[in-house]
PDB file of C-alpha atoms and ligand atoms in Angstrom:
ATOM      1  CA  UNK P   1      -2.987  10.620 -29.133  1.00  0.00           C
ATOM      2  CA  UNK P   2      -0.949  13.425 -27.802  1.00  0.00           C
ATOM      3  CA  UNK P   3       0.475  12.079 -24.154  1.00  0.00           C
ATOM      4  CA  UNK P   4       1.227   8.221 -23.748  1.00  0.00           C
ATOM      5  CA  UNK P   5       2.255   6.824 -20.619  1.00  0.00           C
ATOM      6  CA  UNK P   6       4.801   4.158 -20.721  1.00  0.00           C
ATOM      7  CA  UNK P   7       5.638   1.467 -18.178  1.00  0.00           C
ATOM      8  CA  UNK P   8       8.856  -0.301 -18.219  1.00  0.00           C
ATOM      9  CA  UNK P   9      11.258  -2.027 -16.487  1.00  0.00           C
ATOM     10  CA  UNK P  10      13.684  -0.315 -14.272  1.00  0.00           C
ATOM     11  CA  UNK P  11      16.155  -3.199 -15.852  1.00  0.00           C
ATOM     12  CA  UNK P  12      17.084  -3.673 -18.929  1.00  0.00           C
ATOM     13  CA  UNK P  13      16.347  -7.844 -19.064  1.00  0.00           C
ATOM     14  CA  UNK P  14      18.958 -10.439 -20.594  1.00  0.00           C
ATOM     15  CA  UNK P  15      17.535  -9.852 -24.568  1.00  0.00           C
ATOM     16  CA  UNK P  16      18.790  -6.745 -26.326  1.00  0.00           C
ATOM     17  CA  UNK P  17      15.661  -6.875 -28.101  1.00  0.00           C
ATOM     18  CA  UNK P  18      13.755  -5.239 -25.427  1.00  0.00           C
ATOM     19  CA  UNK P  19      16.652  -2.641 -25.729  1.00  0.00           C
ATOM     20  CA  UNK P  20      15.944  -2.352 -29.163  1.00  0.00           C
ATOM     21  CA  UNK P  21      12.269  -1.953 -29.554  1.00  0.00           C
ATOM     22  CA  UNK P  22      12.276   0.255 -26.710  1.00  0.00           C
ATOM     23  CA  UNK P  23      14.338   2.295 -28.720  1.00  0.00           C
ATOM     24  CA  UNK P  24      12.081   1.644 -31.803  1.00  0.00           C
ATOM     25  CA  UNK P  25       8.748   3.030 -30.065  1.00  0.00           C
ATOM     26  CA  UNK P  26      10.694   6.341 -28.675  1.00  0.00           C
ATOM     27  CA  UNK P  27      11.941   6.740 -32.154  1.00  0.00           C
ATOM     28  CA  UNK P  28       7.964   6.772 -33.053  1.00  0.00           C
ATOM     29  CA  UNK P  29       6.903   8.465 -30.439  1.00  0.00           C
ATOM     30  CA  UNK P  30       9.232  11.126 -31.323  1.00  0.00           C
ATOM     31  CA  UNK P  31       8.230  11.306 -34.958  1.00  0.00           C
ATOM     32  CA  UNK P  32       4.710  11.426 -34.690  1.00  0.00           C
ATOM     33  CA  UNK P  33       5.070  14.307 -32.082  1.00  0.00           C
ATOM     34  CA  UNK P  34       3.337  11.834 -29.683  1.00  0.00           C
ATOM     35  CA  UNK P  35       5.125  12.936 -26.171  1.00  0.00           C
ATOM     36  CA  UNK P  36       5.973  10.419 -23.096  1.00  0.00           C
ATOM     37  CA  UNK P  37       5.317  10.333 -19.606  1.00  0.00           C
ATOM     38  CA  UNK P  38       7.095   7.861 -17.853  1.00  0.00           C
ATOM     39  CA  UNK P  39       9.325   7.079 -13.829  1.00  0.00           C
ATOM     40  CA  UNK P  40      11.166   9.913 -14.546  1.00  0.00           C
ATOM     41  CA  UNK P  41      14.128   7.225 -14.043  1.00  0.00           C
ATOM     42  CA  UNK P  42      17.314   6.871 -16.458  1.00  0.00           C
ATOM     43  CA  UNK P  43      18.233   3.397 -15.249  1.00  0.00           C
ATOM     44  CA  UNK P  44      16.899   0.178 -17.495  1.00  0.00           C
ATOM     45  CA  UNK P  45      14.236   0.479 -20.320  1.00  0.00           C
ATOM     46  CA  UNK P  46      13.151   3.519 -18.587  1.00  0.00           C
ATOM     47  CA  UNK P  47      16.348   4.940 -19.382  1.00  0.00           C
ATOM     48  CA  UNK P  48      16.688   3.774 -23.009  1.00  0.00           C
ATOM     49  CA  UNK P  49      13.580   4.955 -24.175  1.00  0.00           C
ATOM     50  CA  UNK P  50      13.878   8.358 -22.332  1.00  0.00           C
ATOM     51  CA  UNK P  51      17.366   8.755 -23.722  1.00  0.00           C
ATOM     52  CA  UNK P  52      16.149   7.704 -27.556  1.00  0.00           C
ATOM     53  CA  UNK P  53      13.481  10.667 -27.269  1.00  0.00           C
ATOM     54  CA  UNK P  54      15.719  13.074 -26.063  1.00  0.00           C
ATOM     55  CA  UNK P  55      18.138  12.376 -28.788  1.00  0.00           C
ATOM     56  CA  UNK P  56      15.283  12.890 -31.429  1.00  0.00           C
ATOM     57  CA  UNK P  57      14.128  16.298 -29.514  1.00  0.00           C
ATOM     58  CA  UNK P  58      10.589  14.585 -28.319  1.00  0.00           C
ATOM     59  CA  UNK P  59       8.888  15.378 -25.471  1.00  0.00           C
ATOM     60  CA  UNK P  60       9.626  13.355 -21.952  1.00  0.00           C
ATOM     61  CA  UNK P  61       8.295  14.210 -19.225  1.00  0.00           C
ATOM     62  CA  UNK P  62       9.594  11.894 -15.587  1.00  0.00           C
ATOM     63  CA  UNK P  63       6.594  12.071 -12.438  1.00  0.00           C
ATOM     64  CA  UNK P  64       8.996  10.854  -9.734  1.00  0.00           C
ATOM     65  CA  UNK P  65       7.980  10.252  -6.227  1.00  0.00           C
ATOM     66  CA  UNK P  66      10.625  12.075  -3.931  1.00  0.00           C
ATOM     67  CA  UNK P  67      12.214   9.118  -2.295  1.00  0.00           C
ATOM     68  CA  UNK P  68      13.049   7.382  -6.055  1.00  0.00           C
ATOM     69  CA  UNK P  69      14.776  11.172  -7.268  1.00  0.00           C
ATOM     70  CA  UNK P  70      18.806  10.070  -6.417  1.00  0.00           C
ATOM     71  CA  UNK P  71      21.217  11.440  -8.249  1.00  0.00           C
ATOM     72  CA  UNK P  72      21.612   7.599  -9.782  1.00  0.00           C
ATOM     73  CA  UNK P  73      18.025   6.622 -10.557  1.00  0.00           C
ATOM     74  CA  UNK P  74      16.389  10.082 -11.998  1.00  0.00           C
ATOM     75  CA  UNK P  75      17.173  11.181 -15.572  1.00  0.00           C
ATOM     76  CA  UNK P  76      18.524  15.104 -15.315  1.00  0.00           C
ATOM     77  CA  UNK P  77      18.066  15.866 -19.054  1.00  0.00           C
ATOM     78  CA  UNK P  78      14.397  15.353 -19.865  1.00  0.00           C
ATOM     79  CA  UNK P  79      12.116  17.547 -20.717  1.00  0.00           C
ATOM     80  CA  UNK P  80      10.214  18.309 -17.725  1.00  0.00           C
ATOM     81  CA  UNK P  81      10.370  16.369 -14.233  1.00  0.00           C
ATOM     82  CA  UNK P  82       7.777  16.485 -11.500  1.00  0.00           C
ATOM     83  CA  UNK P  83       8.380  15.335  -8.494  1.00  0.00           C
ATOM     84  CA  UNK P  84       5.274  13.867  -5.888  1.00  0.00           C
ATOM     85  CA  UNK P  85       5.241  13.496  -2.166  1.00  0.00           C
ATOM     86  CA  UNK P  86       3.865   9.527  -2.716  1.00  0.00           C
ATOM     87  CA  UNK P  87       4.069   6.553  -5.302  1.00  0.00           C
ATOM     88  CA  UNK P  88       0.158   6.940  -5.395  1.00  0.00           C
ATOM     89  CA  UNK P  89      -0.220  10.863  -5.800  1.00  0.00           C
ATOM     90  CA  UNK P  90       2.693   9.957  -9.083  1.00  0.00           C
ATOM     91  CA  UNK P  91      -0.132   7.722 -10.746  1.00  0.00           C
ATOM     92  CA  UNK P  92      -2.840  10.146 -10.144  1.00  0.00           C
ATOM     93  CA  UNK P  93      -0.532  12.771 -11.823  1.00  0.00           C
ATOM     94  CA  UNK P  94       0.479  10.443 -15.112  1.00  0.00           C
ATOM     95  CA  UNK P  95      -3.158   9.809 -15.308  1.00  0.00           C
ATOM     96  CA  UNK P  96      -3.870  13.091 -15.628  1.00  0.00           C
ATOM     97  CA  UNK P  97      -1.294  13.821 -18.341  1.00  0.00           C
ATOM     98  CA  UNK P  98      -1.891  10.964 -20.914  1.00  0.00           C
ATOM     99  CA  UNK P  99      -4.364   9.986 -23.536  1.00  0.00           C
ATOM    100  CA  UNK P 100      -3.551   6.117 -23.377  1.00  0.00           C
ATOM    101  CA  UNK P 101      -0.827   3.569 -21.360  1.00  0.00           C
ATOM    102  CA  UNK P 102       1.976   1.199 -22.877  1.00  0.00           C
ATOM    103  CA  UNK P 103       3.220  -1.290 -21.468  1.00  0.00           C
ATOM    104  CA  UNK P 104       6.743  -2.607 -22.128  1.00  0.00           C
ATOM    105  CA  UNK P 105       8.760  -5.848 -20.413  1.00  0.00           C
ATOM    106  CA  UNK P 106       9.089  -4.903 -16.528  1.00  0.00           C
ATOM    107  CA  UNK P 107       8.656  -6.258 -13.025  1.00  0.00           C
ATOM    108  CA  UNK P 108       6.530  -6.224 -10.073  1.00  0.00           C
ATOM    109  CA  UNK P 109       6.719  -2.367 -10.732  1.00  0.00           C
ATOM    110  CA  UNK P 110       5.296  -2.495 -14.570  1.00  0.00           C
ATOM    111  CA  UNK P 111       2.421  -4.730 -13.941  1.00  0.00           C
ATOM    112  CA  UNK P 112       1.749  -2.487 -10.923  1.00  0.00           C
ATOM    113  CA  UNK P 113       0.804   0.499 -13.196  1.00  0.00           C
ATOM    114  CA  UNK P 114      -0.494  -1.114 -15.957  1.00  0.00           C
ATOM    115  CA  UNK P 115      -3.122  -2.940 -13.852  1.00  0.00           C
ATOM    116  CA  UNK P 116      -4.100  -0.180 -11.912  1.00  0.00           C
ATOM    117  CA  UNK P 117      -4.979   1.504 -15.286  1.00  0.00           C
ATOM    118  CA  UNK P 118      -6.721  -1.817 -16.191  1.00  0.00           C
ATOM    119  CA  UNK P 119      -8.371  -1.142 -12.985  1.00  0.00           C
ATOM    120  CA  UNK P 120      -9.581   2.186 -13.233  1.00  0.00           C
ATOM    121  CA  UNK P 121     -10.671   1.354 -17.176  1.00  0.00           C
ATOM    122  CA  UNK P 122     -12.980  -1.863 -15.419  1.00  0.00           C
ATOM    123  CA  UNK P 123     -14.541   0.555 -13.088  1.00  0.00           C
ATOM    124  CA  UNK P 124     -15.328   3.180 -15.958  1.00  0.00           C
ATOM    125  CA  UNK P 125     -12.967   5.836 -13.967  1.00  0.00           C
ATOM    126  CA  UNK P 126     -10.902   6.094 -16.872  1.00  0.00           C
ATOM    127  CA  UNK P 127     -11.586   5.401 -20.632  1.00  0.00           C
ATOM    128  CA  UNK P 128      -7.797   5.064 -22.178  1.00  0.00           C
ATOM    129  CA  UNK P 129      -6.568   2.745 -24.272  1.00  0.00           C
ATOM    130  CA  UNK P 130      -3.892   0.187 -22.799  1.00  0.00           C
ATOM    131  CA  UNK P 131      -1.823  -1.272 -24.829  1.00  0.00           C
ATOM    132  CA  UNK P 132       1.003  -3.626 -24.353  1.00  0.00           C
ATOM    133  CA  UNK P 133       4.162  -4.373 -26.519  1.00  0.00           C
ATOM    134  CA  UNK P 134       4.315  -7.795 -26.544  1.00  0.00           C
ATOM    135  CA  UNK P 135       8.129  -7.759 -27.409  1.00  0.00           C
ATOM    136  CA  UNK P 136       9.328 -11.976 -27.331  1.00  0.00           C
ATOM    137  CA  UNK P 137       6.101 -12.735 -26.376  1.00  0.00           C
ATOM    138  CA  UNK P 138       7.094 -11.682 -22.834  1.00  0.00           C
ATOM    139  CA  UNK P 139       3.774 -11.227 -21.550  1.00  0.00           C
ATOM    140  CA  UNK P 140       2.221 -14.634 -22.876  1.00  0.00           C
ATOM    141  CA  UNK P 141       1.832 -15.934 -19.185  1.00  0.00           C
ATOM    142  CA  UNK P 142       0.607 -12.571 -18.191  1.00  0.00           C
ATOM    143  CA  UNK P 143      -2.169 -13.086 -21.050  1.00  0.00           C
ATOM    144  CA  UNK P 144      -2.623 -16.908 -20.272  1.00  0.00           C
ATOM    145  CA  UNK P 145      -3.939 -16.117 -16.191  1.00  0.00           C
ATOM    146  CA  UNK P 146      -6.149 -13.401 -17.170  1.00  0.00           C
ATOM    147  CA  UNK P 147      -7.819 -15.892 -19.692  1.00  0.00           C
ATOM    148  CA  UNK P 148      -7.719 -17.855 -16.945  1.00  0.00           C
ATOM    149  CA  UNK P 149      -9.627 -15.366 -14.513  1.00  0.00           C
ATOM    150  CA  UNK P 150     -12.700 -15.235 -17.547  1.00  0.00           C
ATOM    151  CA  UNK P 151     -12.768 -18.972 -17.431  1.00  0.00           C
ATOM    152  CA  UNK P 152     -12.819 -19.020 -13.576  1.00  0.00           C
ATOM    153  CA  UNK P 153     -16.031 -16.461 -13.573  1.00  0.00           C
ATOM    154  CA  UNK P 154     -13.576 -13.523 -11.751  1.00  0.00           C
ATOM    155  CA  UNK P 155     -13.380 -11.302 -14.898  1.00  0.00           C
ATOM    156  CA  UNK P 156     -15.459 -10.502 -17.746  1.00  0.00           C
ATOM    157  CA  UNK P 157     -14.270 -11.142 -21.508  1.00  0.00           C
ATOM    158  CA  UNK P 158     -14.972  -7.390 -22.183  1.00  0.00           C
ATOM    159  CA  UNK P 159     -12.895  -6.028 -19.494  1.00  0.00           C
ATOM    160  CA  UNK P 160     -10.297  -9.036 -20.296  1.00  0.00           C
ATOM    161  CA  UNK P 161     -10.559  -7.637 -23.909  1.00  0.00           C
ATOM    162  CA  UNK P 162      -9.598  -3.934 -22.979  1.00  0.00           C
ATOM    163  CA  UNK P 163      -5.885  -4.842 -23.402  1.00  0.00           C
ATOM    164  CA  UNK P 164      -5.007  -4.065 -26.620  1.00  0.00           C
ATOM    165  CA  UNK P 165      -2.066  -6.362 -27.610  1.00  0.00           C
ATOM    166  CA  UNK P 166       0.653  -6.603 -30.216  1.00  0.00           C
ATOM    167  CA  UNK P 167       4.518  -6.932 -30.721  1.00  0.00           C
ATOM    168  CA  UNK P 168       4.542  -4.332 -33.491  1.00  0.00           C
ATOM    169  CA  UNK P 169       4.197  -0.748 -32.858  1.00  0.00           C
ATOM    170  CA  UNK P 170       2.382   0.627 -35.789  1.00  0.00           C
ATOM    171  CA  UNK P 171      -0.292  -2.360 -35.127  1.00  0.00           C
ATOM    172  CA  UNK P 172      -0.468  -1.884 -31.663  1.00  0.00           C
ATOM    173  CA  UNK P 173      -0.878   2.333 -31.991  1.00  0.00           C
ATOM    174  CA  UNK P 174      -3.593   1.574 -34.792  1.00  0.00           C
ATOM    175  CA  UNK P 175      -5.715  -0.059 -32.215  1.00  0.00           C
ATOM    176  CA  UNK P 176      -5.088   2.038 -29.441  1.00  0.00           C
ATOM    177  CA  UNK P 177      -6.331   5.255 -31.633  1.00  0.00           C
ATOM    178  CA  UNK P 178      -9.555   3.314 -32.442  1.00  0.00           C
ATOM    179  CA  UNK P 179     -10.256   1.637 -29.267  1.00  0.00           C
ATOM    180  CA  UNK P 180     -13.852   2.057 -27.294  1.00  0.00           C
ATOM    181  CA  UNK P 181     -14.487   1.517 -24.207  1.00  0.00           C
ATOM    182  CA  UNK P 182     -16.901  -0.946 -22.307  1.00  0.00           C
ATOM    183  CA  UNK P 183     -19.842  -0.684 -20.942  1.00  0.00           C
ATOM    184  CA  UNK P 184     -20.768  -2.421 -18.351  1.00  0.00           C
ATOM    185  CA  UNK P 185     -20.808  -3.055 -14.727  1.00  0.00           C
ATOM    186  CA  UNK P 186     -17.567  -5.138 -13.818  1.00  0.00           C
ATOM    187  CA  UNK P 187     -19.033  -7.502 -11.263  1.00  0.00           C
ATOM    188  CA  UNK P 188     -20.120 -11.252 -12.653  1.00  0.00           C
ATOM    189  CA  UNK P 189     -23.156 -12.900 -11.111  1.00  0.00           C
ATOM    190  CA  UNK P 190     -21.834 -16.329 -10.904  1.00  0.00           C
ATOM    191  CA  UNK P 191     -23.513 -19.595 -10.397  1.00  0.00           C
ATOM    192  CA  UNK P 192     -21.039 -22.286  -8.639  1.00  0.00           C
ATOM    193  CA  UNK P 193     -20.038 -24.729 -11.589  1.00  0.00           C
ATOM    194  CA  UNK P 194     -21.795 -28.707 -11.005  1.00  0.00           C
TER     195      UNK P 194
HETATM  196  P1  AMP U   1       9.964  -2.560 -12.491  1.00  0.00           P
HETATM  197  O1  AMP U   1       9.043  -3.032 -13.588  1.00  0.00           O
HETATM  198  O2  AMP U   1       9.715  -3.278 -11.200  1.00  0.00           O
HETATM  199  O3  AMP U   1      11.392  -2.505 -12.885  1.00  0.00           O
HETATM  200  O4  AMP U   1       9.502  -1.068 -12.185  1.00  0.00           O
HETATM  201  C1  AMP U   1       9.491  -0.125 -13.234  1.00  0.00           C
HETATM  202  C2  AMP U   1       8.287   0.748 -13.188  1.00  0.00           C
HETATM  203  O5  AMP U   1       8.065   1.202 -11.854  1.00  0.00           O
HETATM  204  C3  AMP U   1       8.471   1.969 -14.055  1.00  0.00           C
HETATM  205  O6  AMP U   1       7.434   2.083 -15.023  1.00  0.00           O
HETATM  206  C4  AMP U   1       8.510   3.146 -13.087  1.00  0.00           C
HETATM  207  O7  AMP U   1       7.397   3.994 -13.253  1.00  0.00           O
HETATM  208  C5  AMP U   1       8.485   2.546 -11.716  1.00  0.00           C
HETATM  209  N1  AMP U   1       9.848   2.535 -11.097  1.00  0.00           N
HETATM  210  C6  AMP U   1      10.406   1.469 -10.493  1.00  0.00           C
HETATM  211  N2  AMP U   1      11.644   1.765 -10.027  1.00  0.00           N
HETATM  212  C7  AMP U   1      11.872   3.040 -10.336  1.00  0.00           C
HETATM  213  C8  AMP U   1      12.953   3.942 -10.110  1.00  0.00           C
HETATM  214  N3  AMP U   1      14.053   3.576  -9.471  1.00  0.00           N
HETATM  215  N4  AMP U   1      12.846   5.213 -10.575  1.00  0.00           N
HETATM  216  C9  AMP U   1      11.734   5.606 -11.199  1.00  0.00           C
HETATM  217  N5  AMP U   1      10.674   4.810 -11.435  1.00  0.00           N
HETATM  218  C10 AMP U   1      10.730   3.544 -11.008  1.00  0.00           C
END
């Protein structure tokens, strides 16, 4: 994988250990000349994994819609920054940069992007691995309604198994490398339950 997207939160959250691994994954990222594409933001995880990379001369590279780009929200010292007219047109251009999507601990913003590329992967738009670093556990109630959408007929098992999942880094990039797409249409023919 050459390009990985990353999707964080603009905050940093009340652990230092999302802090920490975020700093872990840009140190890998950086070593295994694997480059980022990311907000484009310096503010929150965004920030520390941007910063990390920079430090260790990898490659970052911020797609910023213009109405995020203030002097206190974009980072000025990344490798490249590209700035789009809308939110939307930025997640058509990180698509089109990236071999695969991380997600780290986020908001509304974070789950935003990493289920439109869930999306897009259901459909067969895309085929890229998604992974998520499941730093704390953090997205175990993420995880617990999307089992809950197989059980309740609104998603199928393969498409609910096309997150790749793991609170290590090397695991998680292991799977990511290997990963195959599905198949398969994404509607479910239901029959209402007796
Ligand atoms: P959130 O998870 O709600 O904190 O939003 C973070 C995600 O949304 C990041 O992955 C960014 O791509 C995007 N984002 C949200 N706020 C900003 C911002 N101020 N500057 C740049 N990107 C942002």
């Amino acid at each position: 994988m050459k390009r990985i997207a990353v999707f964080c939160g603009s905050s940093k959250g009340f652990s230092e250990d999302y802090s920490k691994q975020a700093i872990l994954l840009g140190e890998y990222f950086s070593r295994n000349q694997i480059g980022m594409v990311y907000g484009g933001g310096k503010i929150g995880i965004m920030g520390v994994i941007a910063d990390t990379m920079i430090a260790h001369q990898g490659e970052v590279i911020g797609v910023i819609p213009g109405l995020l780009k203030h002097e206190e929200v974009a980072h000025q010292k990344i490798t490249q920054m590209i700035v789009t007219k809308k939110m939307s047109k930025r997640k058509v251009k990180i698509s089109k940069l990236v071999d695969g999507y991380i997600a780290l601990p986020g908001g509304y913003g974070t789950l935003d992007e990493i289920f439109e590329a869930l999306t897009l992967g259901q459909l067969q738009i895309e085929k890229k691995a998604i992974g998520i670093l499941n730093t704390n556990n953090f997205f175990h109630h993420t995880l617990k309604q999307l089992d809950h959408m197989v059980q309740e007929g609104f998603l199928k098992q393969e498409n609910r198994d096309m997150i790749m999942v793991s609170d290590t880094i090397e695991i998680l990039l292991e799977k990511m490398k290997t990963y195959r797409a599905p198949q398969m249409t994404k509607v479910i023919n239901t029959v209402p339950r007796k």
